[in-house]
Coordinates of C-alpha atoms in Angstrom, one line a residue:
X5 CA -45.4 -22.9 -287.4
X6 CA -48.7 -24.1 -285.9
X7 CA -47.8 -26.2 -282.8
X8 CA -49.7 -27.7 -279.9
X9 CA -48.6 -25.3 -277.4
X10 CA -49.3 -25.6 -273.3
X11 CA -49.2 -21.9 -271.4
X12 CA -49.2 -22.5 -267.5
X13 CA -49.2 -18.9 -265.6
X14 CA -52.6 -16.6 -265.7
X15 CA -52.1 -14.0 -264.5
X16 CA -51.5 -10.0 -265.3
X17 CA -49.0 -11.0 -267.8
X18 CA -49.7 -14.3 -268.8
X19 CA -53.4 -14.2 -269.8
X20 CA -52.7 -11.7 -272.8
X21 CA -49.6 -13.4 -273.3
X22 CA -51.3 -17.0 -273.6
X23 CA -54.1 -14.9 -275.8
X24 CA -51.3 -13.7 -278.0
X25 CA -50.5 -17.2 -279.1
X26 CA -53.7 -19.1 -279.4
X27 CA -53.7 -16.7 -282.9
X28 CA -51.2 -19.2 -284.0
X29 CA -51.3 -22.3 -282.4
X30 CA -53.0 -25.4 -283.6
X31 CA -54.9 -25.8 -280.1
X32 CA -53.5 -24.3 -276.6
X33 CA -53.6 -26.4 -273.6
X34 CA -53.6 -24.6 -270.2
X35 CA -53.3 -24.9 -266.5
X36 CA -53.3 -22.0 -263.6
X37 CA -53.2 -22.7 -260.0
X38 CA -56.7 -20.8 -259.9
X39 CA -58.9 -22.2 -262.3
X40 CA -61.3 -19.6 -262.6
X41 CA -58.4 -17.3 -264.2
X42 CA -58.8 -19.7 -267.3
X43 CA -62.9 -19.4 -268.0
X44 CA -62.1 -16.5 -270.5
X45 CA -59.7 -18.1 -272.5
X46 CA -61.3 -21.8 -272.3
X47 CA -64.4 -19.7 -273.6
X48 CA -62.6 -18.5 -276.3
X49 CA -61.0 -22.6 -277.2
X50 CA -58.2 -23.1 -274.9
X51 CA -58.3 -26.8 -273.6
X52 CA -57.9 -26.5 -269.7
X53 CA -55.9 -29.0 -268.2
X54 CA -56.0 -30.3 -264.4
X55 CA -52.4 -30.3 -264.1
X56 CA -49.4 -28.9 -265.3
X57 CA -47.9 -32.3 -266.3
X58 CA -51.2 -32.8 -268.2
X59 CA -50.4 -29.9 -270.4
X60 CA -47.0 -31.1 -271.2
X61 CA -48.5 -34.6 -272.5
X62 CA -51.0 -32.3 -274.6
X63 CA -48.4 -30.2 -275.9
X64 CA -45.3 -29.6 -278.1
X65 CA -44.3 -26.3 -276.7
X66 CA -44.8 -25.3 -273.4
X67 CA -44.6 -22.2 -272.0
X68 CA -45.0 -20.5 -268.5
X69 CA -45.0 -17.7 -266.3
X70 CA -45.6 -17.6 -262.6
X71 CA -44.9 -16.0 -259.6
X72 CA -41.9 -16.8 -257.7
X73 CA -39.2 -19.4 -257.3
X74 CA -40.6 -22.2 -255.9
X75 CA -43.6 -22.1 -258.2
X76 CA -41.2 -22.4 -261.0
X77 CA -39.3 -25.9 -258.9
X78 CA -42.7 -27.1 -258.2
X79 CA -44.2 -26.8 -261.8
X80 CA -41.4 -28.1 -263.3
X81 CA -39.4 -30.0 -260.6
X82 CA -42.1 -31.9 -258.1
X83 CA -44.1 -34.4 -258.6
X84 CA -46.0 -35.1 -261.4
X85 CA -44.5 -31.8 -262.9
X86 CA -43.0 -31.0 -266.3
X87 CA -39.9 -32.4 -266.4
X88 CA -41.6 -35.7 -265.5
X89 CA -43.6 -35.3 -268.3
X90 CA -41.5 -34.5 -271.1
X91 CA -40.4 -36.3 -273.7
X92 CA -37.7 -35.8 -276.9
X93 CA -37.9 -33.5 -279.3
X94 CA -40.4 -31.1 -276.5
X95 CA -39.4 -27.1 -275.9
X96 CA -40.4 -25.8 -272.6
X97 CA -39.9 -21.6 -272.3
X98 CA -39.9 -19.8 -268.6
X99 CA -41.0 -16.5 -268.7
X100 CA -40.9 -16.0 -264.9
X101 CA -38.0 -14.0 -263.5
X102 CA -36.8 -16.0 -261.0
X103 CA -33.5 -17.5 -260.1
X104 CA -30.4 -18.2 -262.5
X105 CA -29.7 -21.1 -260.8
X106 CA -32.8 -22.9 -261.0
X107 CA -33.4 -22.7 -264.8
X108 CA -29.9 -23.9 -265.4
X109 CA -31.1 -26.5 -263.5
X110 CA -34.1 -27.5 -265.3
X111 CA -32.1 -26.6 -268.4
X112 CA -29.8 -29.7 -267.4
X113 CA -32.9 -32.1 -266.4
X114 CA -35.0 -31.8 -269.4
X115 CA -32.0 -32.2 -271.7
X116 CA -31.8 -35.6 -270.0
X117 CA -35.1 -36.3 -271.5
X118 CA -33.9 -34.8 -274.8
X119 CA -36.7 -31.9 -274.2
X120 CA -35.2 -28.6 -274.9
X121 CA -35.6 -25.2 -272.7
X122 CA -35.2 -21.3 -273.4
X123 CA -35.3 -19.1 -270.0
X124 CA -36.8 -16.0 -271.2
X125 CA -37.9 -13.7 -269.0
X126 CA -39.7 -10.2 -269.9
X127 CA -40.2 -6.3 -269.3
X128 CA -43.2 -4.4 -269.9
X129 CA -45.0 -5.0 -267.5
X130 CA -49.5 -5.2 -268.3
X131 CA -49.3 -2.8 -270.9
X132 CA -46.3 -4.7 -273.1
X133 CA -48.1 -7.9 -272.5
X134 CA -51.3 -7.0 -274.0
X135 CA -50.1 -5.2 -276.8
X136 CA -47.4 -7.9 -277.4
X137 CA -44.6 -5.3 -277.2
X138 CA -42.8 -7.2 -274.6
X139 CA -38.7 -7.3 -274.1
X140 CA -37.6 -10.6 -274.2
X141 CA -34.2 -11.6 -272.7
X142 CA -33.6 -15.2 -273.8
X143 CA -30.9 -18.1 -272.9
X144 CA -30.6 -21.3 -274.3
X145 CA -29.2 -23.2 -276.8
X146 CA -29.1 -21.7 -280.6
X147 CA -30.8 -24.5 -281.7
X148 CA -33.7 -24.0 -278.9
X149 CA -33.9 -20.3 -279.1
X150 CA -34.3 -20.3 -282.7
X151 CA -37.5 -23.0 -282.6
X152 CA -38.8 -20.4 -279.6
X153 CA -38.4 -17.0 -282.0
X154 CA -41.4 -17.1 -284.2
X155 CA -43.8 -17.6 -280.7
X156 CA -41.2 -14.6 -279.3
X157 CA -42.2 -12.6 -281.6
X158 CA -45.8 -12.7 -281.0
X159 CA -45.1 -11.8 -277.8
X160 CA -42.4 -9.2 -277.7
X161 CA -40.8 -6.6 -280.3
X162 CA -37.6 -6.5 -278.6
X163 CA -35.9 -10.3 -278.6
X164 CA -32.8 -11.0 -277.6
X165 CA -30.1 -14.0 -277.5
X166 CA -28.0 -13.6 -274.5
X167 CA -26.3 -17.5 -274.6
X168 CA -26.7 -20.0 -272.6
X169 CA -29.3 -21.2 -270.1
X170 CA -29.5 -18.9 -267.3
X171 CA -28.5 -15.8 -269.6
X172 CA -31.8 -14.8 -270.0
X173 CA -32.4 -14.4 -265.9
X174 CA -29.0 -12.6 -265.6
X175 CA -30.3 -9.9 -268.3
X176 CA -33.1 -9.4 -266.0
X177 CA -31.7 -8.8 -262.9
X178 CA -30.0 -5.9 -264.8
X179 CA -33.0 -4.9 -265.9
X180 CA -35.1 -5.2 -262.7
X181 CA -31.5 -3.1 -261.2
X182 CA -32.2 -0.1 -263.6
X183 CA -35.8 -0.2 -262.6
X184 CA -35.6 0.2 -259.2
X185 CA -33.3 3.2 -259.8
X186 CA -35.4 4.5 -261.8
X187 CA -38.7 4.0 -259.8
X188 CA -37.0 6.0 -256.7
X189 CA -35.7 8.6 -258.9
X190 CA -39.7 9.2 -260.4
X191 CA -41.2 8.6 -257.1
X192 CA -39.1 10.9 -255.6
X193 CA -39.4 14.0 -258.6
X194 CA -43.2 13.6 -258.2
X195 CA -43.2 14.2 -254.5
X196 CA -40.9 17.1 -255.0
X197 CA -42.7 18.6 -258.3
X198 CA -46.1 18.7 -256.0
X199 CA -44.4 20.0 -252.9
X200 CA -43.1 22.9 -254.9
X201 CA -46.6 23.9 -256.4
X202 CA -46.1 22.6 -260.0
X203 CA -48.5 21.0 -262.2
X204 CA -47.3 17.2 -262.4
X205 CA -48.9 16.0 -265.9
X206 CA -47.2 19.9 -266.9
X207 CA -44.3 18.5 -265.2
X208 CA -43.5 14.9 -266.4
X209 CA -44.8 15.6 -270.1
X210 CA -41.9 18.6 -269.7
X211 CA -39.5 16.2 -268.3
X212 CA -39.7 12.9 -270.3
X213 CA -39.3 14.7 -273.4
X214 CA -35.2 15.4 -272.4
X215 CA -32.4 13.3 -270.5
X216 CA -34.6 11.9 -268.3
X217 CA -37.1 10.9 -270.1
X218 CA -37.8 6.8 -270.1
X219 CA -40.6 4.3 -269.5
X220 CA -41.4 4.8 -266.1
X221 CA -42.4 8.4 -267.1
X222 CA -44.1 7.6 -269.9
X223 CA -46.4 5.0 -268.2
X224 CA -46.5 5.1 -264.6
X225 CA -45.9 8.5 -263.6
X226 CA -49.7 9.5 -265.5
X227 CA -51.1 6.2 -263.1
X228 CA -49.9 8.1 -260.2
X229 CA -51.2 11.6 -260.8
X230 CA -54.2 9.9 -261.7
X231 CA -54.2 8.0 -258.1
X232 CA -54.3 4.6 -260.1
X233 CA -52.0 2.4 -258.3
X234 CA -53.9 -1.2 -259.7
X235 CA -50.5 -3.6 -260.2
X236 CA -49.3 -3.8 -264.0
X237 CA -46.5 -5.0 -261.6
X238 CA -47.1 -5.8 -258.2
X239 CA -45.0 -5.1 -255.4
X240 CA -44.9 -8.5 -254.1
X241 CA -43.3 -10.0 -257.3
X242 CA -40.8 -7.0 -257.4
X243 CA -39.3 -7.4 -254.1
X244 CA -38.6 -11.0 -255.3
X245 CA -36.5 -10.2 -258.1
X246 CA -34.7 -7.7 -256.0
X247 CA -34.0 -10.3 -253.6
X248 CA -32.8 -12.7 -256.4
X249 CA -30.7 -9.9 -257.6
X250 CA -29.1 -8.8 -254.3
X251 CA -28.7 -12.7 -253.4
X252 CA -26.8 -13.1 -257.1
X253 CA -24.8 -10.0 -256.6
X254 CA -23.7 -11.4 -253.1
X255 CA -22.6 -14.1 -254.9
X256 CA -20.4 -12.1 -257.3
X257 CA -19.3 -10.3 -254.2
X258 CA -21.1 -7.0 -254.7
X259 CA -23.0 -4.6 -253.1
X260 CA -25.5 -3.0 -254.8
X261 CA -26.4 -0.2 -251.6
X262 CA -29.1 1.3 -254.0
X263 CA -31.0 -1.3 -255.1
X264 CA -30.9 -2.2 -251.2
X265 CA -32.6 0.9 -250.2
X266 CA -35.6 0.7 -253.0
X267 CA -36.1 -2.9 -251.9
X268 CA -36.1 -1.7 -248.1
X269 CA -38.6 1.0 -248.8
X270 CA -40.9 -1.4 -250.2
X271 CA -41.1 -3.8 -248.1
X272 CA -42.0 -1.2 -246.1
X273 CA -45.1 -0.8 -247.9
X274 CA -45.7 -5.2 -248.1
X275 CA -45.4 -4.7 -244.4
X276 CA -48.5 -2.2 -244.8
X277 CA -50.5 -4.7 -247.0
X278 CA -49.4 -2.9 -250.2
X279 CA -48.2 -6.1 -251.5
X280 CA -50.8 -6.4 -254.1
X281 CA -50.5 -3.1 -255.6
X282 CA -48.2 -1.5 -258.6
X283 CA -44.7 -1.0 -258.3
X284 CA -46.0 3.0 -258.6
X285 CA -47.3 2.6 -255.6
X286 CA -43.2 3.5 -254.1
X287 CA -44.4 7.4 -254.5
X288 CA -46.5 6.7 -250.9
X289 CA -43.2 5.2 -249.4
X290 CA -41.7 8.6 -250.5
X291 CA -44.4 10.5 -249.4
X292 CA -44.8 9.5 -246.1
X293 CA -41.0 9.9 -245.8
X294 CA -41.3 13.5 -246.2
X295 CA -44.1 14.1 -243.8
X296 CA -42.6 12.4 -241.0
X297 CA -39.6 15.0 -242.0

């Protein structure tokens, strides 16, 4: 199993993520847009790399996760990128959420190099990241996604085939659908629970343990009580994947009026420099909703 693997995305997620793996990897090779993001892992014998396609010479596996869209097009599209670097018999994994379209893309170009690619994007957030309990929503070929499984499963304990390239993406925007449903359905019981004078750790420990319980009670429902609104998810990166959803489910000539109205409310709070904080952070949309009432 040991490999040469590259990891290009340092962030939140992708620092535990890349941490995960260097357990069984024969070296790691990695690459962030800030450098100083890498010093813990380099410390700990990661091989940094100036550029992304520097990783992919390096490397036999590469896998990243970064912010938005057009990181993913430049990282693996532009100049100097991944897909200029890779070669046969190479398997690149996405783990970003980002557009459908534009891994079936890159799906296409690196076959053309006879490099391989699995779009697998995740949920869990921080907390599923560094304790490798990740979902894991995959597309790609069978032959692709089962040389990615074994580094899946360091990574997540919920892995799933969905088919093709682009698969992976579409199970997302599901997922990232449910989510925001859910995040304005907690938002909005915690704003009522304190307005009627109840004890909210009482409340939501009462709560989760019936029909509604779920994930967003379990672990970001105690971050707001406790006024702890540090992203495991940040606003910014959410409003993205709403945007790719609603855009998609133009496409497929829907309208999706909820997930409209969570995406609405925060931007409301990007608007207010709340950009940078956890998607928890929707209870102060809420809030200031009902004072102005």
């Amino acid at each position: 199993m040991e490999k040469r693997i590259g990891f290009i995305g340092l962030g939140v997620m992708g620092s535990p993520m890349c941490r995960h793996l260097m357990k069984a990897a024969e070296s790691v090779f990695v690459y962030n847009r800030t450098k100083s993001k890498a010093d813990d892992l380099v410390a700990d014998g990661a091989v940094w790399c100036d550029t992304a396609g520097k990783v992919a010479e390096n490397s036999d596996i590469v896998f990243t996760i970064v912010g938005y869209p057009s990181d993913v097009e430049e990282i693996y599209l532009g100049k100097n990128g991944l897909v200029d670097a890779a070669r046969q018999g190479q398997l690149f994994i996405d783990m970003t959420t980002t557009k459908p379209s534009l891994d079936e893309k890159i799906a296409a170009c690196l076959a053309e190099k006879g490099a391989g690619f699995v779009d697998a994007p995740v949920s869990g957030g921080d907390v599923g990241a560094r304790n490798a309990t990740l979902s894991i929503m995959a597309g790609g070929s069978d032959e692709d996604f089962a040389e990615a499984l074994p580094y899946l499963k360091l990574l997540g304990s919920n892995i799933a085939h969905l088919g093709r390239p682009g698969a992976g993406q579409h199970t997302k925007m599901a997922n990232q659908i449910v989510i925001a449903g859910t995040m304005i359905g907690v938002s909005e019981a915690l704003v009522y629970a304190s307005k009627a004078g109840l004890d909210l750790k009482q409340t939501v420990s009462t709560i989760s343990k019936g029909a509604a319980g779920c994930w967003t009670l379990d672990n970001l429902a105690p971050r707001v009580i406790g006024g702890d609104f540090a992203p495991g998810f940040m606003i910014d990166h959410f409003i993205k994947d709403m945007s790719i959803a609603l855009e998609e489910s133009e496409r497929f000539g829907l309208e999706l009026k909820g997930l409209a109205l969570v995406r609405k409310l925060y931007c409301h709070l990007q608007e207010e420099g709340m950009g940078r904080d956890g998607t928890q952070a929707l209870v102060k949309a809420i809030e200031k909703t009902a004072k102005e009432d």
